[in-house]
Amino acid sequence: MIMKNFALLSLFVLCALWADAQEPASYVNPFIGTTNYGATYPGAVMPHGMVSVVPFNVTPHKGNEYSNTDSWCSNPYVYNNEWMTGFTHVNLSGVGCPDLGSIIVMPTTGELNVDVNEYGTTISNEKARPGYYSTKLNRYNILAEVTATMRSGISRFTFPEGKANILIDLGHGLTNESGAHIKRVSDNEIEGYKLMGTFCYSPQSVMPVYFVVRIKRDNMQSGYWKFQDKLPGARHNWSSTSNTYKLYKRYNKELSGEKIGTYFSFDATEGEQVEVQVGVSYVSIENARENLDAEQTNLSFEQIKKQAYVTWNDELKVIEVEGGTYDDKVKFYSALYHLLLHPNILQDVNGQYPAMESDAILSLDNQDRYTVFSLWDTYRTVHPLISLLYPEKQLDMVRTMVDMYKESGWLPKWEIYGREAHVMEGDPALIVIADTYRRGLTDFDVETAYEAMLKHANTVDDHFLRHDNDFYLEHHYIPFLKDYDNSVSQALELYVADYNLAMMANEMGDKATYKKAMQRSLGYRNYFDKEFKLLRPVTEEGKFMEGFDPVQGENFEPVHGFHEGTSWQYSFAVPHDVKGLMRLMGGKNKFVQQLNKCFKDSLFDMSNEPDMGYPYLFNYASGDEWRTQKQVHDCINRYYKNSPDGLPGNDDTGTLSAWLIYSMMGIYPVCPGDMNYTLSSPVFDKVTIHLNKEIYQKEKIIIEADRKSVNDIYIKGIEINGSPYNRYFISHKDLIELGHIKYKLGAAPKQ
Amino acid sequence: MIMKNFALLSLFVLCALWADAQEPASYVNPFIGTTNYGATYPGAVMPHGMVSVVPFNVTPHKGNEYSNTDSWCSNPYVYNNEWMTGFTHVNLSGVGCPDLGSIIVMPTTGELNVDVNEYGTTISNEKARPGYYSTKLNRYNILAEVTATMRSGISRFTFPEGKANILIDLGHGLTNESGAHIKRVSDNEIEGYKLMGTFCYSPQSVMPVYFVVRIKRDNMQSGYWKFQDKLPGARHNWSSTSNTYKLYKRYNKELSGEKIGTYFSFDATEGEQVEVQVGVSYVSIENARENLDAEQTNLSFEQIKKQAYVTWNDELKVIEVEGGTYDDKVKFYSALYHLLLHPNILQDVNGQYPAMESDAILSLDNQDRYTVFSLWDTYRTVHPLISLLYPEKQLDMVRTMVDMYKESGWLPKWEIYGREAHVMEGDPALIVIADTYRRGLTDFDVETAYEAMLKHANTVDDHFLRHDNDFYLEHHYIPFLKDYDNSVSQALELYVADYNLAMMANEMGDKATYKKAMQRSLGYRNYFDKEFKLLRPVTEEGKFMEGFDPVQGENFEPVHGFHEGTSWQYSFAVPHDVKGLMRLMGGKNKFVQQLNKCFKDSLFDMSNEPDMGYPYLFNYASGDEWRTQKQVHDCINRYYKNSPDGLPGNDDTGTLSAWLIYSMMGIYPVCPGDMNYTLSSPVFDKVTIHLNKEIYQKEKIIIEADRKSVNDIYIKGIEINGSPYNRYFISHKDLIELGHIKYKLGAAPKQ
């Protein structure tokens, strides 16, 4: 268990606390990434769980330095904030836009107050471990503990003696959508739905989350509340409830509105524990209740808490590490933990889920339906890593994507609860599908998948994935058309997508598509400006855009041609043709010089996905591989920490965490669709990756490091299965089939 | 059919229009009372219909001189207003507080605009007759026609060629409650509920009205809208929908919120007629659909319109009148029409209805469940008149009241949709029950009814009907305790209630209760101040309140001891003991002098219920009966007109209309519970009241007037069944059994 003030504890005390230190789950620190815009949360959740129970502390209030009135506040919890207003039950981790962060349960004591601006409290003694979070609510002297199953949450509140209240607040949270419906169905149960959506301000991506809340206590008073808008004119003065929170003390039928909720009040005995169960569904209220009943009936809070922990531990055991420091292990397993938060299960226990972009309710039997696909982010590291570690999950994810195509006519880009949010650039689903297929995970509807890929690539009409596609198909670049467009960023994404389409076409024996797509994938060369040795926006006429500034775009400054970044941060982002880029730049030395400048002059951004591969690019320059080893270790140590600011930015549903996992193991996938890993020095002395034998026919991969000191980060030699290996690349197939890499490390670069 | 600009039509044209002029329904002018605070509406409704389809024109806008931002705007329609924003489907007629006036259907043309402040229109060519209303929507060149069944409405819109829209707006109206839920169930049907309530600002009387809306057209686009509150902080700038109406073009699942609605859009051909059906229920969405299907399946708009008219005509035929002017007949039948708008049917076609003050859903087979009991108003004229004309309805109303007692523990005072709104004074249900019973309508659960009456009277704890009851039971008056209390008004109501309790106790053989209740009913004498010859508030110590001003309280000015009126307006309101009051005042002459002053000095208020009996009180002063005849005719002519300002104030769910009906017939019930009518000169030459023979054993009552001119308003002589009659009172029993009154009238008072 990780305590918020763990930094104050000596290693000795920590070791004493972690009697179960050999268990991977014990290393997880859920507080990592909860500040510095990491946007993770410390709440209780199961791997890929539909429900997460998270302390919500971003209501604007004294003590909250960052709140949901700030731009881009996308997280329900911020480590440095002080004022907490309840536990949310649906949440996103590591994303850059607000959504979900709602269905709030808040315990209080004393006189009933339902105003979110007034009922909050400071908290202390926060503790978190996989599947469990607890804290003291200082103002109310309540101990709050929460845990979760896949589709439900349970909170246990320990009250002091006196009047106690449990508030179910549907009127605030992160989502930009508003509106909810509640109905009391018994003395201790309510049901309803809360509208969620408009992720990244995409106004039409809206979805109700249905819920059932059950309080495991009898003899309570209860009622609703609603903030009443100010009545017009003189009516305001006649009404006792205009422009204030109205309490409905006798009304128990359906209630609808914006700022609404339900309260339960009772007289608590000293130390009385009351449990609050919340079941959730994206299909119906009935399913929410079925989910809750199926997953919590006959289970105590303690049993659910234990079940969550054991489940996490089993998932995390997929990789065993030896050596490294305690913090290294915490960083590593916390990253693996973060990898497994998204995508999430969408189907209910009965198999039902909302179809993509329609009102249909569909059903699955022996497959998981996933949601929350942040594919622009995750195609780079998350999905290749899930393919390696959890291929059965990756297959269901790809099956889900293909089903989405069948349901809506398109593969997803940024999908959430069955709705496309149209966030970021490119056509990333093609990449994930080709990469997955090429890793040998072919047990999905390949024919339909390939049909979808072709449709994406060849549809000429403007569509949400490939705007200006007619121009692109002819000229192989996206023209700069207006100030602050993202033309180069969009094109760079299409190049990787088309490279993957080519790879897939090759697998399908579709030579014509292979050839055309491969040609298009090299279109980045249109943007290469020899003067700057960088990519530069190009006009429809094929001329470089005037007024180019290669460092414009830092810190979200508006920039022509690039999305959330500078030309420097994009110019090396052609992972499928690094050698070609090298040639354009004038050969190896010029390439190394230019790449080096990125790191020396702080032009590199660890938190921006197109840059994630940069540290590994020195491996393409024979003799300069030591620079990769140096930069990778530098990034691991500089940007990733066992502390709340331990991520360099939005985790992007595990993308940054997956980079860390690869990098700490000493392998990195050079480009999705390209089946090569490139090699660098691992952090650990020994890494054992347990493979899914049914899919990979092998049991494990072992990566060992022979080092004298933790400062030995430079590769002196490599052995594969005992034989010397003089390359810095190894194919996915070889890695799995040979299964044993041994690095000999030293303190100085190999000359 | 009555046209809004009927005043411009000559009598000749009117006669031509009313080819069916012999039919009572043809005389009804639904525009009477739609201004001058009459608070009636011209919309389509069935007798006691749950649904009424009413043009809503009180949205604040240029051209609307009176809107729902004004205090006490309690009506969905005001004659003089110009700006109309749709048709509401649940409405109250003639009340003094806003509620219902919601579930709005509005047709428009051209670009979709869902903002109620923008989509309205002026209207012209309004026509209304029982069960039908039509108008031209000027801005859109749409002809709108509406009619209704008991539990559903149907609108027929005739569109010009071009883009047409039908808006279902749940975000505005009269009710002070907010919040609604919608779900699209097919391409042309939505379902949902809208919260109604807080009648007269009673915050806990809340009820959902469930609805189904079906558009009888295919090939429409549709979606939802919601006004989005301003997002906090920077989020506002990122969002395209913050602080504006958001259109949901692709979302069709459940929607909740405050200012929400659904639109349907299509390309209309020239003159295309589209019908919109709305089914309503107070029980469930399923029942709303069942109501709609049961009442409209296989019926065309024209058939429903005709059915409504025929139903009204049959109801109104209960009284036939001969003689009088055309306007007299219009005033008379319009009053009878208004009498039959409330109370309303509450049960669905399957018999289900929401129980009084609980969440239970109960069911009835062979009885109507009524709602909207404005009993402080209606006990005086409405219920005695319904007992005479429609005794089977009155029995179901009393059965409903007794059932409410069984369900909630109390009889109603101001009940709406199964909730007590706690409006006005006193304990009026006792009066209605005793009066009904004494008129021979005894086929209800009398035992339980009497038990309820005793509970009301004898419960000493403060309760909502009889506060300070312990003091009252001992001292027989309510003390003046604080400024602007309603102590005298409350006590005056209890005196009439206790008089009725005494009458009922006598019927039950409960001598002890009879004696005590009768004693209490005379407690008004405590308030009689000989100095003023008026009632005056009295303190707990039994002293007259200091600073008494007998004219304080006019025009809703705050006043000590009286509710919405002056001491003058209450001092004669002891209808059960007029002779006693006369003695207190010093005898007949002093009494007549004081009563005369009311009329001479304009101290009388025709629109305030306690004053309604004043014109008839001269009949208690032998020799001065001509003053009653004069005052009654004066009131009929001065306050009641065949014009929108044809009611002197709130019709109070038919109370003022019922006064007019009695007065134009020449009989008036002196006091509920007292079985005497007092007699005055009728307006008509012959009135035939058709009796329910099963209940009254007689077929009809005939009241004739023998006059030479319409100015012959003074009674020269009375014959009952051909025999001279020298009294100005006749018992209910005699009226029915003898059945024939003949007035001989002349132009000058009888000396």
PDB file of C-alpha atoms in Angstrom, chain A residues 60 68-73 98 173-184 193 195 198 201-208 210 226-229 231-236 238-241 246-260 282-283 354-355 357-361 419-420 422, chain B residues 60 68-73 98 173-184 193 195 198 201-208 210 226-229 231-236 238-241 246-260 282-283 354-355 357-361 419-420 422:
ATOM      1  CA  PRO A  60     -13.157  25.131  -7.461  1.00  0.00           C
ATOM      2  CA  ASN A  68     -12.345  22.122 -13.374  1.00  0.00           C
ATOM      3  CA  THR A  69     -12.799  25.827 -14.056  1.00  0.00           C
ATOM      4  CA  ASP A  70      -9.258  25.796 -15.466  1.00  0.00           C
ATOM      5  CA  SER A  71      -8.714  25.025 -19.107  1.00  0.00           C
ATOM      6  CA  TRP A  72      -8.091  21.383 -19.907  1.00  0.00           C
ATOM      7  CA  CYS A  73      -8.559  20.137 -16.391  1.00  0.00           C
ATOM      8  CA  PRO A  98     -12.617  16.348 -19.383  1.00  0.00           C
ATOM      9  CA  GLY A 173     -18.131  16.416 -12.064  1.00  0.00           C
ATOM     10  CA  LEU A 174     -15.849  16.561 -15.069  1.00  0.00           C
ATOM     11  CA  THR A 175     -18.121  15.887 -17.997  1.00  0.00           C
ATOM     12  CA  ASN A 176     -19.280  18.864 -19.993  1.00  0.00           C
ATOM     13  CA  GLU A 177     -22.626  17.204 -20.541  1.00  0.00           C
ATOM     14  CA  SER A 178     -25.365  17.901 -18.061  1.00  0.00           C
ATOM     15  CA  GLY A 179     -28.644  16.403 -17.019  1.00  0.00           C
ATOM     16  CA  ALA A 180     -29.620  13.398 -14.971  1.00  0.00           C
ATOM     17  CA  HIS A 181     -32.636  11.389 -13.928  1.00  0.00           C
ATOM     18  CA  ILE A 182     -33.156   9.697 -10.565  1.00  0.00           C
ATOM     19  CA  LYS A 183     -35.834   7.502  -9.119  1.00  0.00           C
ATOM     20  CA  ARG A 184     -36.037   6.112  -5.625  1.00  0.00           C
ATOM     21  CA  TYR A 193     -28.827   7.866 -15.401  1.00  0.00           C
ATOM     22  CA  LEU A 195     -25.588  12.138 -19.237  1.00  0.00           C
ATOM     23  CA  THR A 198     -18.742  15.909 -25.383  1.00  0.00           C
ATOM     24  CA  TYR A 201     -15.708  19.371 -26.795  1.00  0.00           C
ATOM     25  CA  SER A 202     -17.075  17.088 -29.492  1.00  0.00           C
ATOM     26  CA  PRO A 203     -20.711  18.088 -29.017  1.00  0.00           C
ATOM     27  CA  GLN A 204     -22.451  15.032 -30.483  1.00  0.00           C
ATOM     28  CA  SER A 205     -20.630  12.306 -28.570  1.00  0.00           C
ATOM     29  CA  VAL A 206     -23.112  11.912 -25.750  1.00  0.00           C
ATOM     30  CA  MET A 207     -24.028   8.854 -23.725  1.00  0.00           C
ATOM     31  CA  PRO A 208     -26.075   8.128 -20.625  1.00  0.00           C
ATOM     32  CA  TYR A 210     -27.080   4.207 -16.023  1.00  0.00           C
ATOM     33  CA  LYS A 226     -32.316  20.215  -7.158  1.00  0.00           C
ATOM     34  CA  PHE A 227     -30.809  23.601  -7.661  1.00  0.00           C
ATOM     35  CA  GLN A 228     -33.712  25.678  -8.859  1.00  0.00           C
ATOM     36  CA  ASP A 229     -32.968  28.264 -11.476  1.00  0.00           C
ATOM     37  CA  LEU A 231     -37.786  32.040 -11.287  1.00  0.00           C
ATOM     38  CA  PRO A 232     -38.736  34.876 -13.612  1.00  0.00           C
ATOM     39  CA  GLY A 233     -39.737  38.282 -12.331  1.00  0.00           C
ATOM     40  CA  ALA A 234     -41.890  38.510  -9.268  1.00  0.00           C
ATOM     41  CA  ARG A 235     -42.172  34.730  -8.996  1.00  0.00           C
ATOM     42  CA  HIS A 236     -38.703  34.686  -7.495  1.00  0.00           C
ATOM     43  CA  TRP A 238     -42.940  34.350  -3.948  1.00  0.00           C
ATOM     44  CA  SER A 239     -40.934  31.153  -4.050  1.00  0.00           C
ATOM     45  CA  SER A 240     -38.949  29.817  -1.135  1.00  0.00           C
ATOM     46  CA  THR A 241     -36.820  27.693  -3.448  1.00  0.00           C
ATOM     47  CA  LYS A 246     -34.559  22.834  -3.093  1.00  0.00           C
ATOM     48  CA  LEU A 247     -34.953  19.764  -0.912  1.00  0.00           C
ATOM     49  CA  TYR A 248     -37.669  17.319  -1.931  1.00  0.00           C
ATOM     50  CA  LYS A 249     -38.493  15.687   1.372  1.00  0.00           C
ATOM     51  CA  ARG A 250     -41.699  13.923   0.383  1.00  0.00           C
ATOM     52  CA  TYR A 251     -41.335  13.410  -3.336  1.00  0.00           C
ATOM     53  CA  ASN A 252     -39.990  10.036  -4.442  1.00  0.00           C
ATOM     54  CA  LYS A 253     -41.017   9.662  -8.070  1.00  0.00           C
ATOM     55  CA  GLU A 254     -38.825  10.474 -11.034  1.00  0.00           C
ATOM     56  CA  LEU A 255     -36.654  13.572 -10.789  1.00  0.00           C
ATOM     57  CA  SER A 256     -34.855  15.205 -13.704  1.00  0.00           C
ATOM     58  CA  GLY A 257     -32.685  18.232 -14.009  1.00  0.00           C
ATOM     59  CA  GLU A 258     -29.164  19.542 -14.011  1.00  0.00           C
ATOM     60  CA  LYS A 259     -27.907  20.003 -10.456  1.00  0.00           C
ATOM     61  CA  ILE A 260     -29.782  17.187  -8.778  1.00  0.00           C
ATOM     62  CA  TYR A 282     -23.941   1.889 -20.517  1.00  0.00           C
ATOM     63  CA  VAL A 283     -27.020  -0.066 -21.625  1.00  0.00           C
ATOM     64  CA  PRO A 354     -24.263   0.055 -26.887  1.00  0.00           C
ATOM     65  CA  ALA A 355     -23.375  -0.210 -30.564  1.00  0.00           C
ATOM     66  CA  GLU A 357     -22.684   5.348 -33.385  1.00  0.00           C
ATOM     67  CA  SER A 358     -26.173   3.969 -33.113  1.00  0.00           C
ATOM     68  CA  ASP A 359     -28.879   3.376 -30.554  1.00  0.00           C
ATOM     69  CA  ALA A 360     -28.746  -0.375 -31.020  1.00  0.00           C
ATOM     70  CA  ILE A 361     -27.982  -2.612 -28.063  1.00  0.00           C
ATOM     71  CA  ARG A 419     -19.028   7.348 -29.905  1.00  0.00           C
ATOM     72  CA  GLU A 420     -16.300   8.841 -32.061  1.00  0.00           C
ATOM     73  CA  HIS A 422     -12.853  13.128 -33.488  1.00  0.00           C
TER      74      HIS A 422
ATOM     75  CA  PRO B  60     -42.299  37.459 -21.911  1.00  0.00           C
ATOM     76  CA  ASN B  68     -45.265  34.686 -16.606  1.00  0.00           C
ATOM     77  CA  THR B  69     -42.585  37.006 -15.287  1.00  0.00           C
ATOM     78  CA  ASP B  70     -45.385  38.998 -13.668  1.00  0.00           C
ATOM     79  CA  SER B  71     -46.541  38.113 -10.200  1.00  0.00           C
ATOM     80  CA  TRP B  72     -49.445  35.699 -10.038  1.00  0.00           C
ATOM     81  CA  CYS B  73     -49.623  35.123 -13.768  1.00  0.00           C
ATOM     82  CA  PRO B  98     -49.227  29.173 -11.788  1.00  0.00           C
ATOM     83  CA  GLY B 173     -44.497  26.979 -19.309  1.00  0.00           C
ATOM     84  CA  LEU B 174     -46.340  28.009 -16.200  1.00  0.00           C
ATOM     85  CA  THR B 175     -45.269  25.519 -13.575  1.00  0.00           C
ATOM     86  CA  ASN B 176     -42.604  26.608 -11.150  1.00  0.00           C
ATOM     87  CA  GLU B 177     -41.170  23.117 -11.131  1.00  0.00           C
ATOM     88  CA  SER B 178     -38.468  22.309 -13.621  1.00  0.00           C
ATOM     89  CA  GLY B 179     -36.877  19.276 -15.139  1.00  0.00           C
ATOM     90  CA  ALA B 180     -37.942  16.783 -17.756  1.00  0.00           C
ATOM     91  CA  HIS B 181     -36.881  13.522 -19.350  1.00  0.00           C
ATOM     92  CA  ILE B 182     -37.358  12.558 -22.992  1.00  0.00           C
ATOM     93  CA  LYS B 183     -36.637   9.442 -24.972  1.00  0.00           C
ATOM     94  CA  ARG B 184     -37.151   8.925 -28.664  1.00  0.00           C
ATOM     95  CA  TYR B 193     -42.163  13.118 -18.276  1.00  0.00           C
ATOM     96  CA  LEU B 195     -42.110  17.685 -13.537  1.00  0.00           C
ATOM     97  CA  THR B 198     -45.301  23.790  -6.365  1.00  0.00           C
ATOM     98  CA  TYR B 201     -45.448  28.038  -4.150  1.00  0.00           C
ATOM     99  CA  SER B 202     -46.082  24.994  -2.014  1.00  0.00           C
ATOM    100  CA  PRO B 203     -42.643  23.455  -2.531  1.00  0.00           C
ATOM    101  CA  GLN B 204     -43.405  19.811  -1.768  1.00  0.00           C
ATOM    102  CA  SER B 205     -46.419  19.317  -4.026  1.00  0.00           C
ATOM    103  CA  VAL B 206     -44.595  17.946  -7.030  1.00  0.00           C
ATOM    104  CA  MET B 207     -45.728  15.442  -9.640  1.00  0.00           C
ATOM    105  CA  PRO B 208     -44.426  14.147 -12.948  1.00  0.00           C
ATOM    106  CA  TYR B 210     -45.893  11.426 -18.235  1.00  0.00           C
ATOM    107  CA  LYS B 226     -30.952  21.499 -24.354  1.00  0.00           C
ATOM    108  CA  PHE B 227     -29.945  24.896 -23.147  1.00  0.00           C
ATOM    109  CA  GLN B 228     -26.472  24.335 -21.797  1.00  0.00           C
ATOM    110  CA  ASP B 229     -25.528  26.242 -18.706  1.00  0.00           C
ATOM    111  CA  LEU B 231     -19.402  25.955 -18.541  1.00  0.00           C
ATOM    112  CA  PRO B 232     -16.999  27.026 -15.796  1.00  0.00           C
ATOM    113  CA  GLY B 233     -13.956  29.106 -16.517  1.00  0.00           C
ATOM    114  CA  ALA B 234     -11.975  28.455 -19.653  1.00  0.00           C
ATOM    115  CA  ARG B 235     -14.191  25.532 -20.604  1.00  0.00           C
ATOM    116  CA  HIS B 236     -16.761  28.023 -21.830  1.00  0.00           C
ATOM    117  CA  TRP B 238     -13.520  25.681 -25.659  1.00  0.00           C
ATOM    118  CA  SER B 239     -17.115  24.598 -26.010  1.00  0.00           C
ATOM    119  CA  SER B 240     -19.294  25.428 -28.980  1.00  0.00           C
ATOM    120  CA  THR B 241     -22.442  24.800 -26.940  1.00  0.00           C
ATOM    121  CA  LYS B 246     -27.276  22.729 -28.027  1.00  0.00           C
ATOM    122  CA  LEU B 247     -28.825  20.599 -30.752  1.00  0.00           C
ATOM    123  CA  TYR B 248     -28.417  16.840 -30.375  1.00  0.00           C
ATOM    124  CA  LYS B 249     -28.629  15.698 -33.955  1.00  0.00           C
ATOM    125  CA  ARG B 250     -27.396  12.144 -33.527  1.00  0.00           C
ATOM    126  CA  TYR B 251     -28.263  11.330 -29.943  1.00  0.00           C
ATOM    127  CA  ASN B 252     -31.543   9.518 -29.387  1.00  0.00           C
ATOM    128  CA  LYS B 253     -31.243   7.915 -25.983  1.00  0.00           C
ATOM    129  CA  GLU B 254     -32.591   9.380 -22.771  1.00  0.00           C
ATOM    130  CA  LEU B 255     -32.214  13.120 -22.303  1.00  0.00           C
ATOM    131  CA  SER B 256     -32.714  14.960 -19.030  1.00  0.00           C
ATOM    132  CA  GLY B 257     -32.421  18.567 -18.037  1.00  0.00           C
ATOM    133  CA  GLU B 258     -34.248  21.809 -17.552  1.00  0.00           C
ATOM    134  CA  LYS B 259     -34.669  23.591 -20.875  1.00  0.00           C
ATOM    135  CA  ILE B 260     -34.957  20.598 -23.159  1.00  0.00           C
ATOM    136  CA  TYR B 282     -50.098  10.925 -14.040  1.00  0.00           C
ATOM    137  CA  VAL B 283     -49.099   7.288 -13.510  1.00  0.00           C
ATOM    138  CA  PRO B 354     -51.495   8.201  -8.157  1.00  0.00           C
ATOM    139  CA  ALA B 355     -52.605   7.923  -4.551  1.00  0.00           C
ATOM    140  CA  GLU B 357     -49.756  11.974  -0.711  1.00  0.00           C
ATOM    141  CA  SER B 358     -47.954   8.743  -1.457  1.00  0.00           C
ATOM    142  CA  ASP B 359     -46.091   7.012  -4.246  1.00  0.00           C
ATOM    143  CA  ALA B 360     -48.662   4.237  -4.477  1.00  0.00           C
ATOM    144  CA  ILE B 361     -50.474   3.621  -7.733  1.00  0.00           C
ATOM    145  CA  ARG B 419     -50.960  16.459  -3.518  1.00  0.00           C
ATOM    146  CA  GLU B 420     -52.224  18.929  -0.957  1.00  0.00           C
ATOM    147  CA  HIS B 422     -52.167  24.074   1.454  1.00  0.00           C
TER     148      HIS B 422
END
